[in-house]
PDB file of C-alpha atoms in Angstrom:
ATOM      1  CA  UNK A   1    -163.711 -18.855-151.048  1.00  0.00           C
ATOM      2  CA  UNK A   2    -162.230 -22.492-150.857  1.00  0.00           C
ATOM      3  CA  UNK A   3    -159.432 -23.225-148.404  1.00  0.00           C
ATOM      4  CA  UNK A   4    -157.137 -24.811-150.917  1.00  0.00           C
ATOM      5  CA  UNK A   5    -155.840 -21.444-152.370  1.00  0.00           C
ATOM      6  CA  UNK A   6    -155.442 -20.095-148.988  1.00  0.00           C
ATOM      7  CA  UNK A   7    -153.475 -23.184-147.761  1.00  0.00           C
ATOM      8  CA  UNK A   8    -151.475 -23.068-150.877  1.00  0.00           C
ATOM      9  CA  UNK A   9    -150.429 -19.315-150.349  1.00  0.00           C
ATOM     10  CA  UNK A  10    -149.762 -20.055-146.545  1.00  0.00           C
ATOM     11  CA  UNK A  11    -147.221 -22.949-147.948  1.00  0.00           C
ATOM     12  CA  UNK A  12    -145.895 -20.571-150.503  1.00  0.00           C
ATOM     13  CA  UNK A  13    -145.153 -17.916-147.806  1.00  0.00           C
ATOM     14  CA  UNK A  14    -143.809 -20.572-145.553  1.00  0.00           C
ATOM     15  CA  UNK A  15    -141.507 -21.684-148.284  1.00  0.00           C
ATOM     16  CA  UNK A  16    -140.283 -18.287-149.282  1.00  0.00           C
ATOM     17  CA  UNK A  17    -139.676 -17.488-145.751  1.00  0.00           C
ATOM     18  CA  UNK A  18    -137.506 -20.456-145.206  1.00  0.00           C
ATOM     19  CA  UNK A  19    -135.508 -19.649-148.338  1.00  0.00           C
ATOM     20  CA  UNK A  20    -134.969 -16.084-146.999  1.00  0.00           C
ATOM     21  CA  UNK A  21    -133.461 -17.279-143.705  1.00  0.00           C
ATOM     22  CA  UNK A  22    -131.350 -19.826-145.569  1.00  0.00           C
ATOM     23  CA  UNK A  23    -130.097 -17.311-148.032  1.00  0.00           C
ATOM     24  CA  UNK A  24    -128.187 -15.758-145.400  1.00  0.00           C
ATOM     25  CA  UNK A  25    -126.239 -18.761-145.343  1.00  0.00           C
ATOM     26  CA  UNK A  26    -125.444 -19.169-148.938  1.00  0.00           C
ATOM     27  CA  UNK A  27    -124.401 -15.493-149.842  1.00  0.00           C
ATOM     28  CA  UNK A  28    -121.416 -13.671-148.964  1.00  0.00           C
ATOM     29  CA  UNK A  29    -121.443  -9.882-148.270  1.00  0.00           C
ATOM     30  CA  UNK A  30    -118.540  -7.695-148.458  1.00  0.00           C
ATOM     31  CA  UNK A  31    -118.929  -6.320-144.900  1.00  0.00           C
ATOM     32  CA  UNK A  32    -121.630  -7.618-142.582  1.00  0.00           C
ATOM     33  CA  UNK A  33    -122.824  -5.301-139.583  1.00  0.00           C
ATOM     34  CA  UNK A  34    -120.787  -6.569-136.396  1.00  0.00           C
ATOM     35  CA  UNK A  35    -123.824  -7.824-134.619  1.00  0.00           C
ATOM     36  CA  UNK A  36    -126.893  -8.416-136.927  1.00  0.00           C
ATOM     37  CA  UNK A  37    -128.171  -9.710-140.282  1.00  0.00           C
ATOM     38  CA  UNK A  38    -130.872  -7.803-141.501  1.00  0.00           C
ATOM     39  CA  UNK A  39    -133.803  -9.082-143.733  1.00  0.00           C
ATOM     40  CA  UNK A  40    -136.344  -6.610-144.899  1.00  0.00           C
ATOM     41  CA  UNK A  41    -139.688  -7.535-146.325  1.00  0.00           C
ATOM     42  CA  UNK A  42    -141.982  -5.382-148.090  1.00  0.00           C
ATOM     43  CA  UNK A  43    -145.441  -5.910-149.958  1.00  0.00           C
ATOM     44  CA  UNK A  44    -145.999  -9.466-148.246  1.00  0.00           C
ATOM     45  CA  UNK A  45    -147.698  -9.575-144.807  1.00  0.00           C
ATOM     46  CA  UNK A  46    -147.696 -13.380-144.709  1.00  0.00           C
ATOM     47  CA  UNK A  47    -143.984 -13.623-145.609  1.00  0.00           C
ATOM     48  CA  UNK A  48    -143.149 -10.643-143.066  1.00  0.00           C
ATOM     49  CA  UNK A  49    -145.136 -12.184-140.238  1.00  0.00           C
ATOM     50  CA  UNK A  50    -143.393 -15.446-140.681  1.00  0.00           C
ATOM     51  CA  UNK A  51    -139.933 -13.787-140.860  1.00  0.00           C
ATOM     52  CA  UNK A  52    -140.772 -11.832-137.513  1.00  0.00           C
ATOM     53  CA  UNK A  53    -141.179 -15.081-135.827  1.00  0.00           C
ATOM     54  CA  UNK A  54    -137.480 -15.798-136.843  1.00  0.00           C
ATOM     55  CA  UNK A  55    -136.269 -12.541-135.567  1.00  0.00           C
ATOM     56  CA  UNK A  56    -133.578 -12.928-133.049  1.00  0.00           C
ATOM     57  CA  UNK A  57    -132.274 -16.008-134.255  1.00  0.00           C
ATOM     58  CA  UNK A  58    -128.598 -16.779-134.627  1.00  0.00           C
ATOM     59  CA  UNK A  59    -127.249 -16.737-138.221  1.00  0.00           C
ATOM     60  CA  UNK A  60    -123.740 -16.416-139.225  1.00  0.00           C
ATOM     61  CA  UNK A  61    -122.477 -15.476-135.538  1.00  0.00           C
ATOM     62  CA  UNK A  62    -125.076 -12.652-135.572  1.00  0.00           C
ATOM     63  CA  UNK A  63    -128.588 -12.031-134.761  1.00  0.00           C
ATOM     64  CA  UNK A  64    -131.234 -11.937-137.311  1.00  0.00           C
ATOM     65  CA  UNK A  65    -133.176  -8.720-137.397  1.00  0.00           C
ATOM     66  CA  UNK A  66    -136.370  -8.556-139.430  1.00  0.00           C
ATOM     67  CA  UNK A  67    -137.902  -5.458-140.480  1.00  0.00           C
ATOM     68  CA  UNK A  68    -141.366  -5.424-142.410  1.00  0.00           C
ATOM     69  CA  UNK A  69    -143.234  -2.935-144.474  1.00  0.00           C
ATOM     70  CA  UNK A  70    -142.213   0.612-143.546  1.00  0.00           C
ATOM     71  CA  UNK A  71    -138.295   0.268-144.131  1.00  0.00           C
ATOM     72  CA  UNK A  72    -136.417   3.525-143.507  1.00  0.00           C
ATOM     73  CA  UNK A  73    -133.243   2.707-145.602  1.00  0.00           C
ATOM     74  CA  UNK A  74    -133.503  -0.435-147.781  1.00  0.00           C
ATOM     75  CA  UNK A  75    -129.760   0.048-148.415  1.00  0.00           C
ATOM     76  CA  UNK A  76    -129.107  -0.947-144.666  1.00  0.00           C
ATOM     77  CA  UNK A  77    -130.562  -4.385-145.147  1.00  0.00           C
ATOM     78  CA  UNK A  78    -128.524  -7.398-146.178  1.00  0.00           C
ATOM     79  CA  UNK A  79    -131.712  -8.934-147.917  1.00  0.00           C
ATOM     80  CA  UNK A  80    -134.453  -7.018-149.177  1.00  0.00           C
ATOM     81  CA  UNK A  81    -137.682  -9.162-150.215  1.00  0.00           C
ATOM     82  CA  UNK A  82    -140.197  -7.276-152.359  1.00  0.00           C
ATOM     83  CA  UNK A  83    -143.477  -9.283-152.305  1.00  0.00           C
ATOM     84  CA  UNK A  84    -145.770  -9.623-155.260  1.00  0.00           C
ATOM     85  CA  UNK A  85    -148.215  -7.069-154.267  1.00  0.00           C
ATOM     86  CA  UNK A  86    -145.608  -4.197-153.884  1.00  0.00           C
ATOM     87  CA  UNK A  87    -145.855  -1.681-156.920  1.00  0.00           C
ATOM     88  CA  UNK A  88    -142.630  -0.021-155.959  1.00  0.00           C
ATOM     89  CA  UNK A  89    -140.236  -2.406-157.449  1.00  0.00           C
ATOM     90  CA  UNK A  90    -138.291  -0.121-159.956  1.00  0.00           C
ATOM     91  CA  UNK A  91    -137.956   2.377-156.865  1.00  0.00           C
ATOM     92  CA  UNK A  92    -136.865  -0.149-154.506  1.00  0.00           C
ATOM     93  CA  UNK A  93    -134.239  -1.372-156.811  1.00  0.00           C
ATOM     94  CA  UNK A  94    -133.053   1.997-157.673  1.00  0.00           C
ATOM     95  CA  UNK A  95    -132.547   2.768-154.045  1.00  0.00           C
ATOM     96  CA  UNK A  96    -130.511  -0.335-153.337  1.00  0.00           C
ATOM     97  CA  UNK A  97    -128.667  -0.030-156.717  1.00  0.00           C
ATOM     98  CA  UNK A  98    -124.853  -0.090-156.140  1.00  0.00           C
ATOM     99  CA  UNK A  99    -125.077  -1.201-152.508  1.00  0.00           C
ATOM    100  CA  UNK A 100    -124.591  -4.903-151.142  1.00  0.00           C
ATOM    101  CA  UNK A 101    -128.192  -5.669-150.753  1.00  0.00           C
ATOM    102  CA  UNK A 102    -129.469  -9.003-151.828  1.00  0.00           C
ATOM    103  CA  UNK A 103    -132.785  -8.340-153.607  1.00  0.00           C
ATOM    104  CA  UNK A 104    -135.366 -11.229-153.640  1.00  0.00           C
ATOM    105  CA  UNK A 105    -138.940 -11.516-154.933  1.00  0.00           C
ATOM    106  CA  UNK A 106    -141.715 -13.621-156.070  1.00  0.00           C
ATOM    107  CA  UNK A 107    -142.646 -11.055-158.837  1.00  0.00           C
ATOM    108  CA  UNK A 108    -142.797 -12.501-162.151  1.00  0.00           C
ATOM    109  CA  UNK A 109    -139.350 -12.526-163.985  1.00  0.00           C
ATOM    110  CA  UNK A 110    -137.625 -10.512-161.118  1.00  0.00           C
ATOM    111  CA  UNK A 111    -134.299 -11.824-161.676  1.00  0.00           C
ATOM    112  CA  UNK A 112    -134.641 -11.175-165.415  1.00  0.00           C
ATOM    113  CA  UNK A 113    -135.676  -7.475-164.768  1.00  0.00           C
ATOM    114  CA  UNK A 114    -132.631  -6.654-162.735  1.00  0.00           C
ATOM    115  CA  UNK A 115    -133.241  -8.476-159.239  1.00  0.00           C
ATOM    116  CA  UNK A 116    -130.980 -10.918-157.784  1.00  0.00           C
ATOM    117  CA  UNK A 117    -133.125 -14.033-156.684  1.00  0.00           C
ATOM    118  CA  UNK A 118    -136.583 -14.633-157.860  1.00  0.00           C
ATOM    119  CA  UNK A 119    -138.934 -17.272-156.601  1.00  0.00           C
ATOM    120  CA  UNK A 120    -141.208 -19.091-159.258  1.00  0.00           C
ATOM    121  CA  UNK A 121    -143.533 -21.874-159.136  1.00  0.00           C
ATOM    122  CA  UNK A 122    -142.746 -25.070-161.093  1.00  0.00           C
ATOM    123  CA  UNK A 123    -144.831 -28.120-160.902  1.00  0.00           C
ATOM    124  CA  UNK A 124    -146.140 -26.935-157.512  1.00  0.00           C
ATOM    125  CA  UNK A 125    -142.787 -26.262-155.873  1.00  0.00           C
ATOM    126  CA  UNK A 126    -141.255 -23.153-155.257  1.00  0.00           C
ATOM    127  CA  UNK A 127    -137.972 -22.863-157.132  1.00  0.00           C
ATOM    128  CA  UNK A 128    -135.154 -20.111-157.413  1.00  0.00           C
ATOM    129  CA  UNK A 129    -134.027 -18.181-160.273  1.00  0.00           C
ATOM    130  CA  UNK A 130    -130.636 -16.421-159.724  1.00  0.00           C
ATOM    131  CA  UNK A 131    -129.256 -13.441-161.635  1.00  0.00           C
ATOM    132  CA  UNK A 132    -125.582 -13.977-160.898  1.00  0.00           C
ATOM    133  CA  UNK A 133    -124.479 -10.679-162.765  1.00  0.00           C
ATOM    134  CA  UNK A 134    -126.681  -8.494-160.578  1.00  0.00           C
ATOM    135  CA  UNK A 135    -125.379 -10.212-157.365  1.00  0.00           C
ATOM    136  CA  UNK A 136    -121.836  -9.598-158.685  1.00  0.00           C
ATOM    137  CA  UNK A 137    -122.428  -6.072-159.370  1.00  0.00           C
ATOM    138  CA  UNK A 138    -123.693  -5.557-155.713  1.00  0.00           C
ATOM    139  CA  UNK A 139    -120.287  -7.140-154.404  1.00  0.00           C
ATOM    140  CA  UNK A 140    -122.130 -10.133-153.453  1.00  0.00           C
ATOM    141  CA  UNK A 141    -120.704 -13.738-153.843  1.00  0.00           C
ATOM    142  CA  UNK A 142    -123.507 -16.335-154.350  1.00  0.00           C
ATOM    143  CA  UNK A 143    -122.309 -19.969-153.163  1.00  0.00           C
ATOM    144  CA  UNK A 144    -121.691 -22.311-155.803  1.00  0.00           C
ATOM    145  CA  UNK A 145    -124.148 -24.725-153.812  1.00  0.00           C
ATOM    146  CA  UNK A 146    -126.923 -22.156-154.126  1.00  0.00           C
ATOM    147  CA  UNK A 147    -126.295 -21.670-157.869  1.00  0.00           C
ATOM    148  CA  UNK A 148    -126.650 -25.504-158.314  1.00  0.00           C
ATOM    149  CA  UNK A 149    -130.064 -25.595-157.122  1.00  0.00           C
ATOM    150  CA  UNK A 150    -131.306 -22.398-158.993  1.00  0.00           C
ATOM    151  CA  UNK A 151    -132.004 -21.653-162.435  1.00  0.00           C
ATOM    152  CA  UNK A 152    -129.544 -18.878-163.604  1.00  0.00           C
ATOM    153  CA  UNK A 153    -130.752 -16.136-165.703  1.00  0.00           C
ATOM    154  CA  UNK A 154    -129.205 -13.192-167.481  1.00  0.00           C
ATOM    155  CA  UNK A 155    -130.697  -9.497-167.679  1.00  0.00           C
ATOM    156  CA  UNK A 156    -131.610  -9.161-171.387  1.00  0.00           C
TER     157      UNK A 156
END
């Protein structure tokens, strides 16, 4: 096994974790818990581990709380990241449907399949694809600044 793919996937996990952290600044929730912003990560140990390192950081006058893997209630998360390796995508999206949870994934065509923010690779960079209708349905407001740097998609 060569080190290049591992280094590339490490870099991808770092970029995705940075995006997850920064998404908290560009999305408005109808009501945030008084003391924390919760980001939940399933199906990606690398991103989960990197996010765990950020746990406890201040964000939006609250404390960042990270939950990974065994998430009791995905609807209690502000952001739910579903990693490429997780096969429960339809189930997880179903469990948060109608709740103000920002769904994010690096699974192919995630935003087109009803998710809100999808990561995709373009010329070696990780970019964002946003489904504004899915976010609006969940009562989330995505900042115009974020929409400017992302590709927007609609559900077919």
